[in-house]
XYZ file of C-alpha atoms in Angstrom:
653
model
C 136.762 56.483 97.058
C 135.486 55.525 93.576
C 137.137 52.084 93.993
C 135.386 51.600 97.333
C 132.055 52.533 95.750
C 132.634 50.106 92.870
C 133.442 47.306 95.312
C 130.322 48.106 97.257
C 128.145 48.113 94.150
C 129.462 44.683 93.151
C 127.966 43.213 96.337
C 124.458 44.490 95.467
C 121.903 43.097 93.043
C 120.523 45.013 90.089
C 117.103 45.345 91.703
C 118.351 46.293 95.164
C 118.095 50.028 94.618
C 117.638 50.823 98.298
C 121.040 49.287 99.088
C 122.602 51.216 96.208
C 121.162 54.440 97.563
C 122.466 53.710 101.061
C 125.926 52.992 99.681
C 125.912 56.263 97.750
C 124.832 58.253 100.778
C 127.570 56.652 102.871
C 130.138 57.426 100.216
C 128.977 61.024 99.825
C 129.364 61.659 103.546
C 133.098 61.295 103.091
C 133.294 63.040 99.708
C 130.374 65.298 98.790
C 131.893 66.334 95.463
C 132.116 62.825 94.019
C 130.163 63.182 90.716
C 130.159 59.450 90.083
C 128.511 58.760 93.432
C 126.033 61.579 92.812
C 125.245 60.124 89.380
C 124.605 56.668 90.844
C 122.471 58.259 93.544
C 120.293 59.982 90.919
C 119.855 56.683 89.052
C 118.861 54.905 92.262
C 116.286 57.582 93.073
C 114.795 57.283 89.592
C 114.632 53.491 89.933
C 112.722 54.003 93.176
C 110.276 56.389 91.398
C 111.509 59.303 93.551
C 111.701 61.721 90.636
C 111.312 64.909 92.675
C 114.231 63.864 94.906
C 116.326 63.102 91.828
C 115.665 66.573 90.408
C 116.466 68.139 93.758
C 119.868 66.396 93.797
C 120.540 67.547 90.223
C 119.691 71.137 91.085
C 121.821 71.109 94.229
C 124.930 69.795 92.458
C 124.726 72.291 89.604
C 125.609 72.061 85.913
C 128.405 69.529 86.399
C 126.076 66.729 87.426
C 123.388 67.795 84.928
C 125.928 67.582 82.131
C 127.009 64.110 83.249
C 123.447 62.826 83.770
C 121.554 64.485 80.918
C 119.479 61.416 80.086
C 118.453 60.906 83.704
C 117.694 64.627 83.993
C 115.424 64.545 80.924
C 113.630 61.403 82.105
C 112.997 62.790 85.608
C 111.601 65.999 84.103
C 109.299 63.950 81.901
C 107.991 61.919 84.835
C 107.111 64.999 86.927
C 105.260 66.636 84.026
C 107.861 69.188 82.919
C 107.414 68.156 79.309
C 108.821 71.181 77.489
C 112.026 71.146 79.533
C 112.345 67.371 79.184
C 112.046 67.637 75.416
C 114.654 70.416 75.306
C 117.183 68.491 77.394
C 116.673 65.234 75.474
C 116.978 66.932 72.073
C 120.591 67.957 72.882
C 121.635 64.280 73.168
C 121.685 63.460 69.475
C 123.741 60.285 69.733
C 121.769 58.799 72.628
C 119.090 56.291 71.665
C 117.522 56.532 75.111
C 117.282 60.324 74.777
C 115.289 59.919 71.560
C 112.856 57.692 73.416
C 112.422 60.368 76.082
C 112.054 63.109 73.446
C 109.466 61.046 71.586
C 107.487 60.400 74.778
C 107.597 64.071 75.756
C 106.491 65.081 72.236
C 103.637 62.593 72.480
C 102.388 64.077 75.748
C 102.811 67.597 74.328
C 100.582 66.471 71.421
C 103.362 67.106 68.906
C 102.361 63.868 67.244
C 104.019 64.400 63.830
C 107.396 64.899 65.535
C 106.834 61.871 67.782
C 105.940 59.740 64.738
C 109.124 60.896 63.005
C 111.264 59.931 66.008
C 109.670 56.498 66.338
C 110.147 55.894 62.630
C 113.811 56.850 62.949
C 114.270 54.554 65.943
C 112.562 51.664 64.152
C 114.815 52.039 61.126
C 117.892 51.305 63.276
C 118.652 48.060 65.020
C 117.199 47.709 68.499
C 119.754 48.037 71.273
C 117.942 46.235 74.091
C 115.460 43.413 74.554
C 111.781 44.025 73.628
C 112.631 47.467 72.210
C 111.175 46.528 68.846
C 107.867 45.536 70.439
C 107.803 48.744 72.499
C 108.458 50.810 69.371
C 105.593 49.115 67.537
C 103.223 49.800 70.433
C 104.254 53.454 70.821
C 104.162 54.079 67.065
C 100.642 52.626 66.919
C 99.503 54.868 69.758
C 100.986 57.894 67.968
C 99.174 57.014 64.729
C 95.890 56.739 66.624
C 96.412 60.171 68.175
C 97.164 61.631 64.741
C 93.815 60.321 63.540
C 92.012 61.765 66.563
C 93.578 65.180 66.001
C 92.615 65.282 62.330
C 96.161 64.768 61.064
C 95.574 61.388 59.487
C 97.562 62.335 56.385
C 100.712 61.701 58.457
C 99.656 58.092 59.079
C 101.126 55.721 56.521
C 99.498 52.539 57.784
C 95.710 52.706 57.700
C 94.669 49.059 57.789
C 95.633 46.773 60.706
C 98.100 43.989 59.857
C 98.634 40.500 61.166
C 101.354 41.693 63.524
C 98.801 43.958 65.219
C 96.852 40.893 66.341
C 99.724 39.336 68.276
C 99.604 41.526 71.424
C 96.726 43.220 73.190
C 98.534 46.578 73.179
C 98.940 46.661 69.395
C 95.395 45.409 68.852
C 94.080 48.121 71.151
C 96.050 50.870 69.342
C 94.843 49.600 65.964
C 91.271 49.683 67.293
C 91.722 53.290 68.456
C 92.916 54.258 64.981
C 89.816 52.696 63.407
C 87.540 54.433 65.906
C 89.149 57.803 65.171
C 88.427 57.286 61.448
C 84.815 56.342 62.203
C 85.296 52.626 61.410
C 83.371 51.433 64.461
C 82.675 47.923 63.173
C 86.367 47.158 62.680
C 87.161 48.834 65.980
C 84.666 46.626 67.821
C 86.325 43.472 66.442
C 89.824 44.659 67.369
C 88.763 45.627 70.904
C 87.297 42.171 71.463
C 90.575 40.668 70.239
C 92.571 42.928 72.578
C 90.462 41.927 75.582
C 90.796 38.221 74.813
C 94.582 38.524 74.456
C 94.839 40.433 77.728
C 92.767 37.877 79.648
C 94.827 34.994 78.290
C 98.204 36.623 78.976
C 100.560 34.575 81.169
C 102.870 37.483 81.992
C 100.314 39.681 83.785
C 98.967 39.308 87.279
C 95.240 39.513 87.952
C 95.619 43.052 89.229
C 97.550 44.108 86.115
C 94.963 42.458 83.863
C 92.210 44.387 85.610
C 94.044 47.646 85.058
C 94.774 46.904 81.383
C 91.204 45.837 80.596
C 89.744 49.102 81.898
C 90.679 51.297 78.866
C 89.593 48.491 76.527
C 86.174 48.336 78.200
C 85.833 52.122 78.103
C 86.481 52.131 74.351
C 84.028 49.255 73.902
C 81.412 51.289 75.733
C 81.970 54.230 73.377
C 81.884 52.070 70.234
C 78.723 50.184 71.196
C 76.945 53.436 72.094
C 77.975 54.949 68.757
C 76.658 51.892 66.904
C 73.324 52.103 68.741
C 73.815 48.803 70.567
C 72.451 50.150 73.824
C 71.791 46.813 75.514
C 75.327 45.571 74.889
C 76.704 48.922 76.031
C 74.768 48.600 79.294
C 76.263 45.163 79.907
C 79.773 46.509 79.348
C 79.038 49.441 81.666
C 77.849 47.075 84.391
C 81.171 45.246 84.156
C 83.114 48.472 84.767
C 83.454 48.890 88.509
C 85.336 52.100 89.176
C 86.224 51.223 92.757
C 87.830 47.999 91.580
C 90.154 49.886 89.233
C 90.871 53.095 91.002
C 91.647 52.633 94.648
C 95.404 52.400 94.068
C 97.532 54.362 91.655
C 99.190 51.208 90.365
C 95.868 49.759 89.210
C 94.949 52.297 86.519
C 95.826 55.900 85.826
C 93.370 58.558 87.058
C 92.583 59.898 83.579
C 91.305 56.493 82.456
C 89.158 56.185 85.578
C 87.656 59.621 84.990
C 86.753 58.851 81.367
C 85.221 55.556 82.514
C 83.005 57.380 85.017
C 81.858 59.899 82.413
C 81.046 57.256 79.796
C 79.053 55.235 82.316
C 76.679 58.174 82.767
C 75.645 58.006 79.105
C 75.344 54.238 78.639
C 71.714 53.717 79.627
C 68.434 53.197 77.805
C 66.386 54.637 80.682
C 65.522 58.334 80.818
C 68.426 59.929 82.681
C 68.065 62.040 85.791
C 69.919 65.257 84.834
C 70.307 66.406 88.437
C 71.771 63.092 89.592
C 74.127 62.983 86.586
C 75.173 66.556 87.330
C 76.021 65.612 90.900
C 77.953 62.493 89.872
C 79.898 64.354 87.200
C 80.990 67.106 89.563
C 82.062 64.554 92.169
C 85.001 63.533 89.952
C 88.391 64.196 91.447
C 90.835 66.682 89.922
C 93.524 65.072 87.805
C 97.188 65.582 88.722
C 99.562 67.406 86.406
C 101.197 64.207 85.186
C 97.857 62.593 84.239
C 96.120 65.374 82.361
C 93.824 64.541 79.473
C 94.657 65.173 75.848
C 93.230 68.316 74.306
C 90.347 66.649 72.469
C 89.425 64.804 75.661
C 89.482 68.044 77.642
C 87.237 69.676 75.052
C 84.713 66.851 75.235
C 84.792 66.846 79.030
C 84.164 70.606 79.151
C 81.322 70.221 76.672
C 79.780 67.414 78.730
C 80.009 69.534 81.854
C 78.211 72.476 80.233
C 75.585 70.193 78.713
C 74.785 68.724 82.117
C 74.555 72.263 83.516
C 72.003 73.107 80.815
C 69.971 69.986 81.566
C 70.023 70.965 85.244
C 68.612 74.414 84.266
C 71.751 76.331 85.271
C 71.328 78.737 82.360
C 72.856 81.861 83.884
C 76.010 80.087 84.991
C 76.527 78.487 81.579
C 75.865 81.782 79.786
C 78.428 83.555 81.972
C 81.164 80.909 81.665
C 80.732 80.488 77.908
C 80.720 84.251 77.344
C 83.980 84.528 79.272
C 85.501 81.729 77.192
C 84.396 83.339 73.921
C 85.770 86.730 74.945
C 89.238 85.187 75.257
C 89.033 83.469 71.852
C 88.605 85.693 68.805
C 86.155 85.006 66.011
C 85.641 84.115 63.232
C 87.251 80.721 63.474
C 86.700 77.199 62.224
C 87.859 75.656 65.510
C 85.410 72.989 66.634
C 86.224 73.711 70.276
C 85.363 77.409 70.135
C 82.318 76.950 67.915
C 80.849 74.234 70.148
C 81.106 76.581 73.140
C 79.339 79.270 71.110
C 76.455 76.890 70.391
C 76.161 76.081 74.109
C 76.132 79.820 74.826
C 73.186 80.228 72.439
C 71.386 77.301 74.092
C 71.889 78.877 77.513
C 70.414 82.225 76.421
C 67.431 80.511 74.775
C 67.036 78.225 77.810
C 66.942 75.106 75.626
C 64.038 76.398 73.547
C 63.802 75.848 69.794
C 62.295 77.381 66.652
C 60.753 80.856 66.981
C 61.113 81.090 70.751
C 64.844 80.454 70.502
C 65.243 82.901 67.602
C 63.645 85.647 69.658
C 66.331 85.249 72.342
C 69.348 84.602 70.094
C 68.947 87.147 67.273
C 69.976 90.169 69.425
C 73.381 88.547 70.027
C 74.054 88.451 66.289
C 74.477 92.229 66.345
C 77.118 91.919 69.071
C 78.928 88.979 67.431
C 78.363 89.348 63.664
C 81.398 87.172 62.839
C 80.560 84.261 65.133
C 80.427 81.223 62.849
C 78.614 78.936 65.285
C 76.016 81.573 66.194
C 75.234 82.193 62.520
C 74.911 78.475 61.792
C 72.667 78.026 64.832
C 70.339 80.782 63.616
C 70.324 79.295 60.103
C 69.376 75.901 61.547
C 66.550 77.406 63.596
C 65.194 79.190 60.519
C 65.262 75.914 58.618
C 63.278 74.244 61.409
C 60.556 76.853 60.824
C 60.773 76.391 57.004
C 61.937 79.975 56.627
C 64.563 79.386 53.946
C 64.638 82.996 52.791
C 65.656 84.341 56.192
C 68.285 81.607 56.532
C 69.857 82.662 53.232
C 69.727 86.336 54.220
C 71.561 85.676 57.495
C 74.185 83.563 55.743
C 74.772 86.128 52.992
C 75.052 88.953 55.511
C 77.631 86.995 57.512
C 79.745 86.226 54.449
C 79.506 89.851 53.346
C 81.078 90.931 56.652
C 83.949 88.546 56.004
C 84.341 89.734 52.410
C 84.823 93.287 53.639
C 87.468 92.217 56.167
C 91.137 92.764 55.358
C 92.405 90.097 57.797
C 93.871 87.057 56.034
C 92.449 84.581 58.530
C 88.963 85.991 57.987
C 89.255 85.183 54.294
C 90.192 81.596 55.115
C 87.008 81.330 57.175
C 84.973 83.060 54.458
C 85.839 80.389 51.917
C 85.892 77.459 54.333
C 84.485 74.441 52.467
C 81.884 73.794 55.148
C 80.441 77.324 55.034
C 80.447 77.338 51.242
C 78.604 74.009 51.293
C 75.952 75.426 53.649
C 75.272 78.398 51.385
C 75.215 76.208 48.267
C 72.746 73.837 49.960
C 70.488 76.754 50.892
C 70.574 78.011 47.324
C 69.721 74.503 46.162
C 66.559 74.483 48.302
C 65.270 77.412 46.272
C 66.678 76.300 42.923
C 69.126 79.200 42.533
C 71.504 77.529 40.104
C 73.218 80.731 39.009
C 73.957 81.665 42.623
C 75.415 78.203 43.229
C 77.714 78.509 40.241
C 78.864 81.993 41.257
C 79.618 81.008 44.851
C 81.534 77.883 43.885
C 83.534 79.795 41.277
C 84.552 82.422 43.850
C 85.598 79.767 46.356
C 87.540 77.822 43.741
C 89.341 80.982 42.612
C 90.450 81.564 46.211
C 91.631 78.020 46.979
C 93.423 77.412 43.691
C 96.273 79.680 44.779
C 96.711 77.997 48.175
C 99.388 75.422 48.946
C 96.799 72.989 50.341
C 93.581 73.491 48.362
C 90.326 71.779 49.248
C 89.933 68.999 46.682
C 86.243 68.439 47.448
C 85.413 72.112 46.947
C 87.392 72.364 43.711
C 85.669 69.261 42.378
C 82.230 70.661 43.116
C 83.123 74.006 41.530
C 84.557 72.412 38.404
C 81.557 70.118 37.997
C 79.162 73.059 38.375
C 81.000 75.115 35.760
C 81.028 72.213 33.302
C 77.223 72.302 33.179
C 77.329 75.857 31.812
C 77.418 76.565 28.111
C 79.567 79.694 28.300
C 83.132 79.484 27.086
C 84.351 81.533 30.059
C 82.937 78.981 32.503
C 84.468 76.088 30.590
C 87.830 77.837 30.666
C 87.665 78.296 34.445
C 86.574 74.671 34.857
C 89.587 73.546 32.826
C 91.910 75.565 35.059
C 90.359 74.056 38.185
C 90.728 70.475 36.977
C 94.257 71.236 35.824
C 95.102 72.345 39.393
C 93.633 69.119 40.772
C 95.560 67.088 38.221
C 98.833 68.760 39.197
C 98.331 67.916 42.888
C 97.383 64.304 42.117
C 98.284 63.038 38.616
C 96.460 59.729 39.283
C 93.134 61.382 40.160
C 90.794 59.982 37.490
C 88.047 62.450 38.408
C 90.406 65.359 37.736
C 91.525 63.804 34.438
C 87.923 63.302 33.302
C 87.006 66.881 34.211
C 90.076 68.243 32.459
C 89.194 66.306 29.296
C 85.546 67.405 29.413
C 86.505 71.066 29.790
C 88.783 71.042 26.695
C 86.996 68.483 24.536
C 84.909 71.087 22.701
C 87.604 73.761 22.443
C 91.026 72.106 22.056
C 90.874 68.337 21.703
C 94.551 68.020 20.789
C 95.481 69.332 24.230
C 93.883 66.377 26.019
C 94.478 63.494 23.617
C 97.154 61.975 25.854
C 94.899 62.255 28.904
C 91.990 60.502 27.190
C 94.035 57.311 26.995
C 94.241 57.219 30.807
C 90.461 56.983 31.115
C 88.383 53.827 30.800
C 87.023 53.213 27.283
C 83.380 53.989 26.689
C 82.712 50.406 25.589
C 83.866 49.139 28.983
C 81.753 51.689 30.842
C 78.602 50.906 28.867
C 79.057 47.126 28.908
C 76.063 45.381 30.430
C 73.666 48.293 29.890
C 70.438 47.343 28.079
C 69.700 50.398 25.932
C 66.410 48.943 24.675
C 65.104 48.559 28.217
C 66.178 52.083 29.059
C 64.321 53.514 26.057
C 61.240 51.509 26.895
C 61.282 52.740 30.490
C 61.368 56.359 29.388
C 63.045 59.342 30.966
C 61.930 60.170 34.513
C 60.898 63.733 35.147
C 62.401 65.049 38.363
C 60.826 68.188 39.745
C 63.194 70.697 41.260
C 62.562 72.686 44.412
C 61.945 75.812 42.307
C 59.037 74.303 40.336
C 55.688 75.890 41.188
C 53.360 73.854 43.332
C 50.578 72.456 41.200
C 46.980 72.946 42.234
C 45.314 70.115 44.066
C 41.927 70.823 42.492
C 40.435 68.244 40.181
C 40.664 68.786 36.428
C 37.823 70.552 34.701
C 37.054 67.571 32.467
C 36.495 65.183 35.339
C 32.876 64.385 36.085
C 32.121 64.439 39.763
C 30.102 61.506 41.036
C 26.836 62.453 42.746
C 27.051 62.260 46.480
C 24.435 60.031 48.024
C 22.325 61.816 50.604
C 22.214 60.132 53.931
C 18.979 60.039 55.896
C 19.261 59.792 59.603
C 16.990 57.420 61.397
C 14.425 59.303 63.461
C 14.832 59.020 67.182
C 11.906 59.345 69.614
C 11.937 60.055 73.353
C 11.809 57.109 75.717
C 8.379 58.088 77.209
C 6.825 58.934 73.845
C 3.144 58.010 73.533
C 1.706 58.270 70.014
C -1.864 58.472 71.416
C -1.190 61.696 73.282
C -1.159 64.954 71.302
C 2.229 66.648 71.033
C 2.817 69.836 72.985
C 2.430 72.741 70.525
C 4.819 74.888 72.592
C 7.621 72.314 72.518
C 9.683 74.440 70.100
C 9.602 77.539 72.332
C 12.181 78.295 74.992
C 11.157 77.301 78.489
C 10.682 80.897 79.677
C 8.259 81.623 76.784
C 5.899 78.749 77.483
C 2.547 79.298 79.172
C 3.388 76.675 81.777
C 6.539 78.473 82.881
C 6.511 79.310 86.604
C 9.521 81.288 87.860
C 11.068 80.605 91.204
C 11.426 83.177 93.957
C 9.778 86.547 94.669
C 11.864 88.588 92.244
C 11.177 86.187 89.414
C 7.410 86.399 89.953
C 7.492 90.204 90.061
C 9.500 90.310 86.843
C 7.018 88.046 85.068
C 4.083 90.082 86.342
C 5.546 93.192 84.732
C 5.763 91.540 81.307
C 2.889 91.305 78.834
C 4.247 88.377 76.825
C 2.505 89.667 73.722
C -0.865 90.400 75.346
C -2.643 93.737 75.736
C -1.967 95.435 79.025
C -4.913 96.535 81.078
C -3.264 99.855 81.916
C -1.677 100.342 78.514
C -4.316 102.866 77.290
C -3.895 105.042 80.305
C -0.382 106.090 79.507
C -0.225 105.897 75.683
C -2.604 106.476 72.819
C -2.652 103.410 70.625
C -1.933 103.677 66.954
C -4.913 105.038 65.099
C -6.403 106.947 68.101
C -7.093 110.623 68.069
C -5.060 113.222 69.915
C -1.451 113.503 70.847
C 0.190 110.711 72.638
C 0.709 111.355 76.324
C 3.997 110.756 77.984
C 4.300 107.364 79.537
C 4.636 107.142 83.265
C 8.167 105.779 83.173
C 10.990 106.534 85.541
C 14.590 106.621 84.428
C 16.900 105.681 87.216
C 16.075 104.663 90.749
C 13.083 106.131 92.601
C 13.294 108.085 95.789
C 12.109 105.083 97.771
C 14.875 102.891 96.355
C 17.400 105.579 97.111
C 16.346 105.603 100.727
C 16.685 101.883 100.929
C 20.212 102.051 99.502
C 21.198 104.750 101.974
C 19.963 102.547 104.758
C 22.146 99.750 103.467
């Protein structure tokens, strides 16, 4: 039966996989247990992109066929998205070069980028076994290096600058551009993306449809780079050239994840004021990605953040507050994770309903009691206090937060407590108020913690050592020497560490650093070209610190104030003024006090009749004795309250 199958396969072409599959099925009808026919059948199914059917055949035939077709089994698992299982199966085939390719690809999709880089390096060190393998390895290794940069693991990348070989193909140019973008080198990335697009358009091996699909990710990256550089007009032109329907109607054109990122980036590339409700609708109209086309973790984080930001702009505060609170409850704090802390900031924005300054503080401060170890919440409150120029309260909140972490016995809490970023925030706040002693103490504590770690923070140790060198105490100089010695041990060629180490021991034990002094640049070389005479003539500038008292803005006592010239306004006369007519002597009195005043209405006339306006009343002597008259004054005929007649009238009403 095997001979008949071999004869049948000889009559087929290498690309005629349907005929191969038919021959296998015909052969298996006569002998179902033929492993060779089953193996060929699995290969034919994989060639036809029927990966689920291939796995079904492997499962039906049991361990015998899986053992014979391990490479095909691993590849089919990889194609259907079973990455962990694919990696496990491929790792057992140590001698298979194809299995290492599958393991590297599965590790790449699992975001185990250091392991993928190691495998590609190992494959590149050996001679390629098939055509174009070397080019494929260069492309995949470049993509892995770019992902390492995106994930913050750039120390694994050995090649930082693009080489001439990266300019030969659009794939390598694109991967080199992605690496530059991940490092923040947007100018270099823009040049490489333009080169990649030109190479793709001029390719003779791609059809027009394939070129369209390959240019899509290049255009999406161009859109991101131009927006980051502030070139809004150019970004709008690139966005207009991205037509999603052109790329995404068929699966063979471009993968769904690239289409989704293109749609999201197009929403932001505009100089016009955006419509948050329309953007919210367009964003939520995106289709769900299949399992095999899921985004990388950093892309998922950004997409989730964009979704919540659009919800905030659309005033969906309660929904965002609920979803973010649920996310934070499943992720413990404190943490330095950018993903978790960004969600915490969005949670604070939802509770404050996008308000700022004092209004936001009023809504957010109560949550600090519930989440006293939330790094992002504390930093948000500190930022809001700084916006109101309340530096004292910002320092109090920061010190209280760090005190909670100091009292914790959890090791991870201590790592957060002395995180370089948090230490830098507190040191900056102290600097605003000129607290030099507090700065020195905080940096010394942080340096003491990180010196005993396997991967210390070089930037923090440098700042601590430099701060302690400014002190005049021998204890501080000793600690500074130990810090710079630690830096020197980790990097013997670090000239900053050598200089600090020499400065710390120069006044105490010069013989200990004599050999290190020779590694530094001579003073004559450093001072060459400096005009000391000009410097002395210019003087020493006096720089006022933030702690200096604010000087009075009043003028000095010795200054003689110039007399202020008095301005005389030009007299203005009425339009109908006649100098021949005498002026009205009552013109300065209010209108109601003038003799010519005539009230309107019956009530007004009665009210005026009851007033004397300074004259003597005719009936005044009847009720009261005037001053100077004899006898006792009689009671005036006055009535307090309404009269009986008025009461009757009111009852009638």
